[in-house]
mmCIF file of C-alpha atoms in Angstrom:
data_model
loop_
_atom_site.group_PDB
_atom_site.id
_atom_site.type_symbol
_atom_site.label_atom_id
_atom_site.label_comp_id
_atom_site.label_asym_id
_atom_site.label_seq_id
_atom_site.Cartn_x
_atom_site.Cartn_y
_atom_site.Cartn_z
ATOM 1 C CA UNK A 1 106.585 -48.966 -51.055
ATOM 2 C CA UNK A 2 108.313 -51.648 -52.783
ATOM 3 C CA UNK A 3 111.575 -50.498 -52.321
ATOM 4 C CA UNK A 4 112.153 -52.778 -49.627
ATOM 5 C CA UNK A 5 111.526 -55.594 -51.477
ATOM 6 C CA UNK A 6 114.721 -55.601 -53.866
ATOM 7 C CA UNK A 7 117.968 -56.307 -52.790
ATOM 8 C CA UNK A 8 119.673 -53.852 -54.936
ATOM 9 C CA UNK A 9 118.497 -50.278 -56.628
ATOM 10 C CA UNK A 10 118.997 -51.311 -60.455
ATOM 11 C CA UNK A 11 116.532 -54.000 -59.945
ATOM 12 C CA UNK A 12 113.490 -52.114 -58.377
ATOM 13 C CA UNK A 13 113.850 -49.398 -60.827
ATOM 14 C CA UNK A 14 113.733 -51.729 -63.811
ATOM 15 C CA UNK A 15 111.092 -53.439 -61.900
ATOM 16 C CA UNK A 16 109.115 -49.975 -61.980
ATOM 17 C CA UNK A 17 110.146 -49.550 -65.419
ATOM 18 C CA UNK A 18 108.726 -52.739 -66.398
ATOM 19 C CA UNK A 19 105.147 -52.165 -64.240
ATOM 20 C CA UNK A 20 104.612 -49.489 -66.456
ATOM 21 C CA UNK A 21 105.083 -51.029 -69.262
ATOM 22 C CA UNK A 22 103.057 -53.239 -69.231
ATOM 23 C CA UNK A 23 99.814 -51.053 -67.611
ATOM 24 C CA UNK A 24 100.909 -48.980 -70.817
ATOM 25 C CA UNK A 25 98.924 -48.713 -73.739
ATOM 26 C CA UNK A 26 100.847 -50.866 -75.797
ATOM 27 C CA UNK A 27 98.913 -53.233 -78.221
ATOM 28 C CA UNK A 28 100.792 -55.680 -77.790
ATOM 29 C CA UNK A 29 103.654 -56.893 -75.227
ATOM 30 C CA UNK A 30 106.352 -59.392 -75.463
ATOM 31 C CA UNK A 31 110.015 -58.914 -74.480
ATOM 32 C CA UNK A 32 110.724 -56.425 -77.665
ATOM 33 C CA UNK A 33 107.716 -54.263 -77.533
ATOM 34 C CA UNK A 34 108.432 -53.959 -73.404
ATOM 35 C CA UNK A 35 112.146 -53.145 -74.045
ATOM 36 C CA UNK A 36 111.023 -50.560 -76.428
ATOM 37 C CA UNK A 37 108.391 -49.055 -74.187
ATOM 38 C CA UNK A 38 111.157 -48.905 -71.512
ATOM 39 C CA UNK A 39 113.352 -47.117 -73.981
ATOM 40 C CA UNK A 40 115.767 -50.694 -73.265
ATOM 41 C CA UNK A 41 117.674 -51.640 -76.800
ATOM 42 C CA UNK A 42 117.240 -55.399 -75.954
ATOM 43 C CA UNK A 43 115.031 -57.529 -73.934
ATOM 44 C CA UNK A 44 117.594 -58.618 -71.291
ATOM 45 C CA UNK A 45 117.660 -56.356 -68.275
ATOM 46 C CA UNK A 46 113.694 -57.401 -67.956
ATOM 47 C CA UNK A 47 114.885 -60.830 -68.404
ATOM 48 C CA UNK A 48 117.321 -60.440 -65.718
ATOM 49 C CA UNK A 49 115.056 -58.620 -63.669
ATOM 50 C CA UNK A 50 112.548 -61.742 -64.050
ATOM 51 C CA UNK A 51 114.776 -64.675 -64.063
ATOM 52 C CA UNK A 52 118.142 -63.980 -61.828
ATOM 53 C CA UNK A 53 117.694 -60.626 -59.599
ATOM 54 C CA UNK A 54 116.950 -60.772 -56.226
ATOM 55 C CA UNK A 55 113.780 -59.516 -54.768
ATOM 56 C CA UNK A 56 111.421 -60.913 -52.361
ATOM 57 C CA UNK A 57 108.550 -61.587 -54.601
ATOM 58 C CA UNK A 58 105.635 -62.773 -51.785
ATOM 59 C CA UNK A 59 106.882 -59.390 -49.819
ATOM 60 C CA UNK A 60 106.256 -57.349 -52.739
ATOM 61 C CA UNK A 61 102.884 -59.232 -53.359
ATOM 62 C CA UNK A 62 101.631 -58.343 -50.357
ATOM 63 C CA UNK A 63 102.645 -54.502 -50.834
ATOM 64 C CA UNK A 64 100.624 -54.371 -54.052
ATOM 65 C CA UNK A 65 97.693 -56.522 -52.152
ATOM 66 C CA UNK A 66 97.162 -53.465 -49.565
ATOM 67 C CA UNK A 67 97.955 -50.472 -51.832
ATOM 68 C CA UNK A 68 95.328 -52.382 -54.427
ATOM 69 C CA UNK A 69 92.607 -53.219 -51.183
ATOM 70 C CA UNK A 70 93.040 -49.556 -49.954
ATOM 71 C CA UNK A 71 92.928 -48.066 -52.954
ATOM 72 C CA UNK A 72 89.541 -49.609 -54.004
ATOM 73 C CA UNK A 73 88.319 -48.897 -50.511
ATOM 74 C CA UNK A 74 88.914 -45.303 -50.613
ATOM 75 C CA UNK A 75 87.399 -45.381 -53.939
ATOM 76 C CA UNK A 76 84.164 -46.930 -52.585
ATOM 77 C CA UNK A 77 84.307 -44.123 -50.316
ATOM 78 C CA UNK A 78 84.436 -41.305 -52.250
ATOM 79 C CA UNK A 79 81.995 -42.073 -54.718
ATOM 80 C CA UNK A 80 79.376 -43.332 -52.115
ATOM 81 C CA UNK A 81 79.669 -46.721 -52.637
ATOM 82 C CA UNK A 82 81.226 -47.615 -49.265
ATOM 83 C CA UNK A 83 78.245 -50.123 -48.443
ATOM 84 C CA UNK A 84 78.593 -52.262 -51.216
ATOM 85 C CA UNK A 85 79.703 -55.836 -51.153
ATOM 86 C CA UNK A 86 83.583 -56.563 -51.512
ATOM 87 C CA UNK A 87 83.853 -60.245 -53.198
ATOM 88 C CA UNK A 88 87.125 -62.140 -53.044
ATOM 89 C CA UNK A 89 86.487 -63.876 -57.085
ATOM 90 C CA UNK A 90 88.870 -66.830 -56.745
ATOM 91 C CA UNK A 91 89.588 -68.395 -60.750
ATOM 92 C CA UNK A 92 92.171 -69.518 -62.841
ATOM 93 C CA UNK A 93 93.703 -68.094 -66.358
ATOM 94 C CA UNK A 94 95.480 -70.246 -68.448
ATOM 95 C CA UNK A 95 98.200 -68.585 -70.779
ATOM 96 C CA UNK A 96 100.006 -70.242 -73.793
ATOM 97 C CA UNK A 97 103.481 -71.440 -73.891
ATOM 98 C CA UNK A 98 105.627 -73.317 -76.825
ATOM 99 C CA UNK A 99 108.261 -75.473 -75.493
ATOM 100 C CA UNK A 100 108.149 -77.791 -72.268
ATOM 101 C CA UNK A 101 110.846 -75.576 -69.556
ATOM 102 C CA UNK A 102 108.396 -73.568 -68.350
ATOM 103 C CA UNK A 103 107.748 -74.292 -65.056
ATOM 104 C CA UNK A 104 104.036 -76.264 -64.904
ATOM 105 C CA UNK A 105 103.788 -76.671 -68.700
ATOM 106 C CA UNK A 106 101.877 -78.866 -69.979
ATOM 107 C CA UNK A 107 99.272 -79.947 -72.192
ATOM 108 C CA UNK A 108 95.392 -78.953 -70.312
ATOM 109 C CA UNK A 109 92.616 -77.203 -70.573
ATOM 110 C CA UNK A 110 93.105 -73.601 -71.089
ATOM 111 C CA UNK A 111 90.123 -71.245 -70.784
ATOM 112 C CA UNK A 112 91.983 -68.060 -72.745
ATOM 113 C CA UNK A 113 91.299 -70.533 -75.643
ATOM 114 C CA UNK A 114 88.985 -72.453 -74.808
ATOM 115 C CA UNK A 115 90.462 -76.309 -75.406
ATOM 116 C CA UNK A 116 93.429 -78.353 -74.528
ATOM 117 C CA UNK A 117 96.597 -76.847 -75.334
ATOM 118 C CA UNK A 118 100.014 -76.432 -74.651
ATOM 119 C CA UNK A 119 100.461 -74.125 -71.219
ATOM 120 C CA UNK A 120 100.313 -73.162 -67.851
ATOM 121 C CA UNK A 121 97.102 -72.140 -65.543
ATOM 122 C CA UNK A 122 97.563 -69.748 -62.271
ATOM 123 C CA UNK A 123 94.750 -69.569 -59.689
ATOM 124 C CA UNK A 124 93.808 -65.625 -58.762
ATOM 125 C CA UNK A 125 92.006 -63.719 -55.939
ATOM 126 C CA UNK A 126 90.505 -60.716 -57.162
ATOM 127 C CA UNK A 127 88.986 -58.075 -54.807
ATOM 128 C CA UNK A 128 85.661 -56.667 -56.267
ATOM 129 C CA UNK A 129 84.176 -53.576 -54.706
ATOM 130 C CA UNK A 130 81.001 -53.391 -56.231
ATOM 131 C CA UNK A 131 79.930 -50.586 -58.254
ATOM 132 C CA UNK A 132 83.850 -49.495 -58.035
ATOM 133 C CA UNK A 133 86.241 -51.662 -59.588
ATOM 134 C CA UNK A 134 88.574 -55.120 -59.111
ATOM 135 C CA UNK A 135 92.193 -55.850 -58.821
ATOM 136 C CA UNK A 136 94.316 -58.895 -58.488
ATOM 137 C CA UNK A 137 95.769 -59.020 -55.504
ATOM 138 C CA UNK A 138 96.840 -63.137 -55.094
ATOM 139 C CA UNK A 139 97.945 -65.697 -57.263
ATOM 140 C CA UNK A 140 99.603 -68.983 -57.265
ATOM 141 C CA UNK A 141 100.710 -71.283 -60.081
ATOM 142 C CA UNK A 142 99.321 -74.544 -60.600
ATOM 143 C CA UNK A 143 101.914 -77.053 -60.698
ATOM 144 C CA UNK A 144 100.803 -80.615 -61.987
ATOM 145 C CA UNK A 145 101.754 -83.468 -59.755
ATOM 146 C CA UNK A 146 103.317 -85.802 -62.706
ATOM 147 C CA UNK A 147 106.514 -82.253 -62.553
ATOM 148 C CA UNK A 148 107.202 -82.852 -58.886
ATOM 149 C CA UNK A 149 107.249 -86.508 -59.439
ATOM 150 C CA UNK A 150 109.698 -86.386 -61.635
ATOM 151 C CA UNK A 151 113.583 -85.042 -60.390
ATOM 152 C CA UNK A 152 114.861 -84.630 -63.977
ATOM 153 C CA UNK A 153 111.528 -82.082 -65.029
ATOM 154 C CA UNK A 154 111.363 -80.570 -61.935
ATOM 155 C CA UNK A 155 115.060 -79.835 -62.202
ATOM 156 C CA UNK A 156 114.878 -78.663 -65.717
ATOM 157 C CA UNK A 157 111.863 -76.352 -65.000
ATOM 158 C CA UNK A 158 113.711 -74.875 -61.827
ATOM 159 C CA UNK A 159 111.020 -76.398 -59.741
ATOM 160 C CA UNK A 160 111.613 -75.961 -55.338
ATOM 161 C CA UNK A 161 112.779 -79.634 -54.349
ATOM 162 C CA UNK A 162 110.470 -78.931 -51.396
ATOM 163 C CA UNK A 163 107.528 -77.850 -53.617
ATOM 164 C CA UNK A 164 104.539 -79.871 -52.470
ATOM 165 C CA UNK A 165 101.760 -80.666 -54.867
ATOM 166 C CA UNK A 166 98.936 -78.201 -54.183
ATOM 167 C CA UNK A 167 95.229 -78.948 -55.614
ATOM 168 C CA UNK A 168 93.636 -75.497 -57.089
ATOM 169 C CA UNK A 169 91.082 -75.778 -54.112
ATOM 170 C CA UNK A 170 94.713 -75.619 -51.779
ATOM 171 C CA UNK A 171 95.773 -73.239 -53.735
ATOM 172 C CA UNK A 172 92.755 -70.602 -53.300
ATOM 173 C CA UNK A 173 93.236 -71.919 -49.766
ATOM 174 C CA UNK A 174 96.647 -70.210 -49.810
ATOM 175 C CA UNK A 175 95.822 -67.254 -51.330
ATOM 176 C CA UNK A 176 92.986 -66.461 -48.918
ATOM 177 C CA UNK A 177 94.839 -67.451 -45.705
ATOM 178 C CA UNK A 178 97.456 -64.264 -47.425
ATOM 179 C CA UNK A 179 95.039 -62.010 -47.834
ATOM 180 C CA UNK A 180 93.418 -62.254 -44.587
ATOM 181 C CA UNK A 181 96.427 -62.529 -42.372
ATOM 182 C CA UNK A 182 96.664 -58.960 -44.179
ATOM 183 C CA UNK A 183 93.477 -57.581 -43.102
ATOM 184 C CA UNK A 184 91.764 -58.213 -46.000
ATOM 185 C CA UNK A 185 87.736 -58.337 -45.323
ATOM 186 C CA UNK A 186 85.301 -59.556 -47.377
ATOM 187 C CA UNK A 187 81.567 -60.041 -47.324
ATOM 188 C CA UNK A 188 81.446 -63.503 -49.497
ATOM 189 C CA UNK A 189 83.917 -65.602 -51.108
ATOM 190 C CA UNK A 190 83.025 -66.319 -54.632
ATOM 191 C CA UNK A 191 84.139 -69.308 -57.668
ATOM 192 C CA UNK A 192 83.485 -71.616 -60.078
ATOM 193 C CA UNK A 193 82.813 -75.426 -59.732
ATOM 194 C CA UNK A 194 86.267 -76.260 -59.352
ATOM 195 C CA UNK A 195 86.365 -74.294 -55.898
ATOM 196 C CA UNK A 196 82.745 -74.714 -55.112
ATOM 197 C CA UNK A 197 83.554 -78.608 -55.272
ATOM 198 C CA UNK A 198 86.692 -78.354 -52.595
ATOM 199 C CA UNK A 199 85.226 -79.817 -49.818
ATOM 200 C CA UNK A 200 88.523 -78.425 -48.468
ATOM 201 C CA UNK A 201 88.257 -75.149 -48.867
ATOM 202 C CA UNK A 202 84.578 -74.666 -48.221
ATOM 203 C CA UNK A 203 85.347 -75.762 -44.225
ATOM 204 C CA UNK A 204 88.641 -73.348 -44.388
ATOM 205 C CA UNK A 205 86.121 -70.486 -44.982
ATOM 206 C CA UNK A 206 83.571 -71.720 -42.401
ATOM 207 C CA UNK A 207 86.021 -71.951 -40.152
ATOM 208 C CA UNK A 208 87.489 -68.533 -40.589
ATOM 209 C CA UNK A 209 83.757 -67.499 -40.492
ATOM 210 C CA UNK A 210 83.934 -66.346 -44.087
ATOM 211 C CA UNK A 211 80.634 -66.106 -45.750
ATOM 212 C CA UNK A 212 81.007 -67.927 -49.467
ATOM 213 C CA UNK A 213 78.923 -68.339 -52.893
ATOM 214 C CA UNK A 214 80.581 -71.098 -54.962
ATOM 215 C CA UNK A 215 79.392 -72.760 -58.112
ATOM 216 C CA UNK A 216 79.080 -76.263 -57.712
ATOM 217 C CA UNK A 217 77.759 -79.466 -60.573
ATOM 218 C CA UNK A 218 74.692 -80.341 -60.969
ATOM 219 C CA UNK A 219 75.339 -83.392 -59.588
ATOM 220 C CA UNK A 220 76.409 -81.703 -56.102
ATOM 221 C CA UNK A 221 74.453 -83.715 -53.983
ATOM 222 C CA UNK A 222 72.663 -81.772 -50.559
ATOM 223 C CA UNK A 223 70.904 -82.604 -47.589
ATOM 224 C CA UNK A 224 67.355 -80.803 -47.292
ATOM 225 C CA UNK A 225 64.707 -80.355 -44.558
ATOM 226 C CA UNK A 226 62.786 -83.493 -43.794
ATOM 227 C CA UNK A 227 65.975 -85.143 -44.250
ATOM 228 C CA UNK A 228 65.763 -85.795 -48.190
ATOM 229 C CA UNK A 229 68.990 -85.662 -50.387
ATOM 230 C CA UNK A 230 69.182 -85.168 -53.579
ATOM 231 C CA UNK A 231 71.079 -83.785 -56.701
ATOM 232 C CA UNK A 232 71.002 -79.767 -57.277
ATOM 233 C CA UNK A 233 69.452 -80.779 -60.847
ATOM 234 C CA UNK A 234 66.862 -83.132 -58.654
ATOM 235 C CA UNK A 235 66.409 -80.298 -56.294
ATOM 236 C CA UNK A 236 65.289 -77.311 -59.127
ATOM 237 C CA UNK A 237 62.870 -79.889 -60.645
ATOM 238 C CA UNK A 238 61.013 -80.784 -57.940
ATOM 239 C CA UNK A 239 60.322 -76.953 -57.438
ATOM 240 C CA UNK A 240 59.154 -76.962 -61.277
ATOM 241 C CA UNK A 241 58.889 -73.958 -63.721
ATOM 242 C CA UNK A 242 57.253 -70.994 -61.728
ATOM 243 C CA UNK A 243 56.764 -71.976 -57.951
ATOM 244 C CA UNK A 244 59.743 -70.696 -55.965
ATOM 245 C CA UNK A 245 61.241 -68.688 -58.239
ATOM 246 C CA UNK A 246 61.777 -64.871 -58.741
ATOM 247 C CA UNK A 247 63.547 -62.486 -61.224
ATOM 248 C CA UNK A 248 65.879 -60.790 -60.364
ATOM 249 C CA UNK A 249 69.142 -58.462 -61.819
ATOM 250 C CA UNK A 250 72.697 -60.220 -61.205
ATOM 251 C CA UNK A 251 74.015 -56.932 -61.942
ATOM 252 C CA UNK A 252 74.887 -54.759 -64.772
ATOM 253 C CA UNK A 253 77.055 -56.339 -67.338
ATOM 254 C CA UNK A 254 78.475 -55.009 -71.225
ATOM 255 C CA UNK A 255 75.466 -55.491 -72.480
ATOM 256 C CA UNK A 256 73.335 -53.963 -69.466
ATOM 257 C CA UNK A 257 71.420 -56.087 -66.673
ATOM 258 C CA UNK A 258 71.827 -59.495 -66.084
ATOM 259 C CA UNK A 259 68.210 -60.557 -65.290
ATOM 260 C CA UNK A 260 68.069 -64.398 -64.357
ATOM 261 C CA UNK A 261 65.414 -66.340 -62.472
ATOM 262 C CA UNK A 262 66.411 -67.641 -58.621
ATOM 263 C CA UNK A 263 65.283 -69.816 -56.070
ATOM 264 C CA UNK A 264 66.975 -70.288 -52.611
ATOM 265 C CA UNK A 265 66.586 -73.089 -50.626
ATOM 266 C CA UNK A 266 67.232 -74.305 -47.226
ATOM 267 C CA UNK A 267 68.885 -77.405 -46.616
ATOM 268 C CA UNK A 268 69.545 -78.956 -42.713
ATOM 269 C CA UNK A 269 71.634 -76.681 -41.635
ATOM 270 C CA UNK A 270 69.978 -73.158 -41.511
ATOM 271 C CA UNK A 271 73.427 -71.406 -42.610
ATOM 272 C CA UNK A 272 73.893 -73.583 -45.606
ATOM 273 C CA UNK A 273 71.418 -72.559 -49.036
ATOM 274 C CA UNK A 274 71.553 -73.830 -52.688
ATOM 275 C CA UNK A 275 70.992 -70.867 -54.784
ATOM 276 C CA UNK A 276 69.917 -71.382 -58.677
ATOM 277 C CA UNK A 277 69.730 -69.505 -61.500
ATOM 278 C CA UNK A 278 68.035 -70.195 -64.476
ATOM 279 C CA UNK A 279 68.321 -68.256 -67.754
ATOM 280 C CA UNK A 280 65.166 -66.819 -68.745
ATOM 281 C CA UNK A 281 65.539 -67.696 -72.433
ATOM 282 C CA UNK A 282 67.007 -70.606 -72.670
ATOM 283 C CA UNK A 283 66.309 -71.870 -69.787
ATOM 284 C CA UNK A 284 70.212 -73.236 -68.761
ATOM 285 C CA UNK A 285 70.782 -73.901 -65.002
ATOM 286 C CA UNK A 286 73.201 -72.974 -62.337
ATOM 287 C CA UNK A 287 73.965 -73.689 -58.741
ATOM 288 C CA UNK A 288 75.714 -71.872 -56.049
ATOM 289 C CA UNK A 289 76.395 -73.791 -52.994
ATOM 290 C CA UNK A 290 76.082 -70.935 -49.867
ATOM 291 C CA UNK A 291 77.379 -70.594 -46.629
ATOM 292 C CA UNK A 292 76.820 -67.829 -44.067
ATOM 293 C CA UNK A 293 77.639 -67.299 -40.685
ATOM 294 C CA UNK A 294 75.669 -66.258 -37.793
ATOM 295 C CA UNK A 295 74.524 -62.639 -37.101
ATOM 296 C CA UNK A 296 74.332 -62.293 -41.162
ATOM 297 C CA UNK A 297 70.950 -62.272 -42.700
ATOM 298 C CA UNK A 298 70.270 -65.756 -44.290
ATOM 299 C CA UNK A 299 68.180 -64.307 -47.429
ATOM 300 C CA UNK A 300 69.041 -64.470 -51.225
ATOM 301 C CA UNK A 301 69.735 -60.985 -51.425
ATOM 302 C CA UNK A 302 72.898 -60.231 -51.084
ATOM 303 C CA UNK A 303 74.273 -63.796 -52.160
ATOM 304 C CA UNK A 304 72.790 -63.218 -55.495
ATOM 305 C CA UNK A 305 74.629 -59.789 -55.970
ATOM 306 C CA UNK A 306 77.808 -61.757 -54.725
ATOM 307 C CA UNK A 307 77.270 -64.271 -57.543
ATOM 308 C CA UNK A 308 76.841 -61.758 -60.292
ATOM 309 C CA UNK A 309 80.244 -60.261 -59.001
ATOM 310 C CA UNK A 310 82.126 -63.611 -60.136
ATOM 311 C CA UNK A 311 83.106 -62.255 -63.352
ATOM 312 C CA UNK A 312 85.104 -59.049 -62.558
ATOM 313 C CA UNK A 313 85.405 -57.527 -65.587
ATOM 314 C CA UNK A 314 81.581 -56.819 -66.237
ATOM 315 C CA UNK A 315 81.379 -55.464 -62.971
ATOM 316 C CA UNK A 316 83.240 -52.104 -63.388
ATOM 317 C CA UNK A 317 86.467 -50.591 -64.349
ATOM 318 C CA UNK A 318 89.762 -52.984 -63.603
ATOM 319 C CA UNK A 319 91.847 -50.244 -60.792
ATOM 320 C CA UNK A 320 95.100 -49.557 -61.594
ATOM 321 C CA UNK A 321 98.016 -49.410 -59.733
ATOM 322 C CA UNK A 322 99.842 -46.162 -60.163
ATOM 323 C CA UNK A 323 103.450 -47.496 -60.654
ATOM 324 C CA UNK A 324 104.464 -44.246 -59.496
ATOM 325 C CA UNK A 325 103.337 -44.644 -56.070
ATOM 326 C CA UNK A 326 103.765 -48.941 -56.018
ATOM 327 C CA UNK A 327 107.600 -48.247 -56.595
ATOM 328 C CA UNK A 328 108.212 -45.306 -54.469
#
């Protein structure tokens, strides 16, 4: 399937080559271990392969996006499952670099390690089938605007001179608008406070009449019924410690079900909702900002399933892509 997407043979078969390496079982991959795996004496065909050969990288993106969506699908199918939610999980993963030529490296937040550090972050699009699996099948870099400012970094880093700076809310923007111009369909959109906050991006789903559940601060502030607006942390004490609330699973996780407390509530328009959760122990609270369209049942239900669907990898086994049938 991906043949098409190389310009030459040498590279697509080193490309497969690669692909399995790295779904291997290796414990750990860099350049040597990969060479090694490939039965390669050095490093530098990959690095060719990565840096210099010619292939048509959103093409072959969009390959592994249907084979990965179909595959999951059919999955669903066999094992009964077909009726359960798909979730598009928009996030970002930081990964660690040394040095300062890497293209969008800098010092920022990293969430692999939890504090500021010296990297790069990449906003995904994972498709969940729930009770099946997940599989990235979108991703864009983050580049900071300070690199595209500057001709002599962006130069240095091999940066586009056309490259436009693109927030992470336009980024998961771009990603979507990719996945659905390839027939993608999915029940809700899901992500964190930095996407839940895109004003952005929440009216590029409403407008493509795509049903979301995004995280948004406590300080998100809301319109509700009788024309009152106030904070989501103003909004979950005014309904107190019991009234309004139920208890309910957010799924199975590694340590079994996720039971939370929730409480939906309406707001002016009758196809927006602020959904919280509260932990039952300590008490912590969370907000999910909620959008769907018309003809879909306005009811906590099946928002609150999309929520606990957020985090991927408690939520079944990650699918793999058979490089045998990616490459052929």
């Amino acid at each position: 399937m991906l043949r098409p997407c190389f310009a030459r043979t040498e590279p697509w078969l080193q490309a497969g080559r690669y692909a399995a390496a790295v779904m291997s079982q290796i414990p750990r991959r860099n350049g040597w271990t990969i060479a090694a795996q490939i039965g390669d004496r050095a490093p530098d065909k990959t690095q060719r392969l990565l840096s210099r050969a010619v292939w048509d990288t959103s093409a072959a993106m969009a390959v592994v996006r249907r084979f990965a969506v179909a595959g999951l699908d059919e999955a669903a199918r066999r094992t009964g499952r077909r009726r359960g939610l798909a979730v598009g999980a928009i996030d970002e993963t930081g990964q660690l670099k040394a040095g300062s030529r890497t293209a969008g490296v800098k010092r920022q937040y990293l969430g692999c390690v939890g504090k500021v550090a010296n990297g790069i972050n990449t906003v995904h699009l994972a498709y969940v089938r729930e009770g099946t699996g997940h599989a990235l099948i979108g991703a864009r870099e983050w580049i900071p605007a300070e690199h595209l400012k500057d001709p002599a970094k962006s130069a240095v880093m091999g940066l586009p001179a056309d490259l436009a700076f693109r927030t992470k809310g336009q980024l998961a923007i771009d990603i979507l608008a990719k996945a659905f111009a390839d027939g993608v369909q999915l029940d809700f959109v899901s992500g964190d406070e930095v996407y839940g906050s895109c004003t952005e991006l929440r009216e590029f789903c409403e407008a493509y009449g795509q049903a979301y559940v995004l995280r948004v601060p406590s300080s998100f502030r809301l319109a509700l019924a009788g024309g009152i607006t106030l904070t989501c942390q103003q909004a979950a004490a005014r309904l107190g410690g019991r009234r309004g609330w139920e208890v309910r699973s957010a799924g199975t996780g590694s340590k079994g079900q996720r039971w939370y407390a929730w409480a939906w509530l309406g707001t002016t328009s009758p196809r927006h909702h602020l959904l919280m959760r509260r932990h039952l122990t300590t008490g912590e609270l969370a907000f999910c900002y909620c959008w769907v369209p018309e003809g879909q049942p306005a009811s906590p239900s099946r928002p609150i399933r999309a929520a606990g669907l957020r985090w991927p990898v408690e939520v079944g086994h990650l699918w793999h892509l058979s490089s045998g049938a990616a490459f052929s």
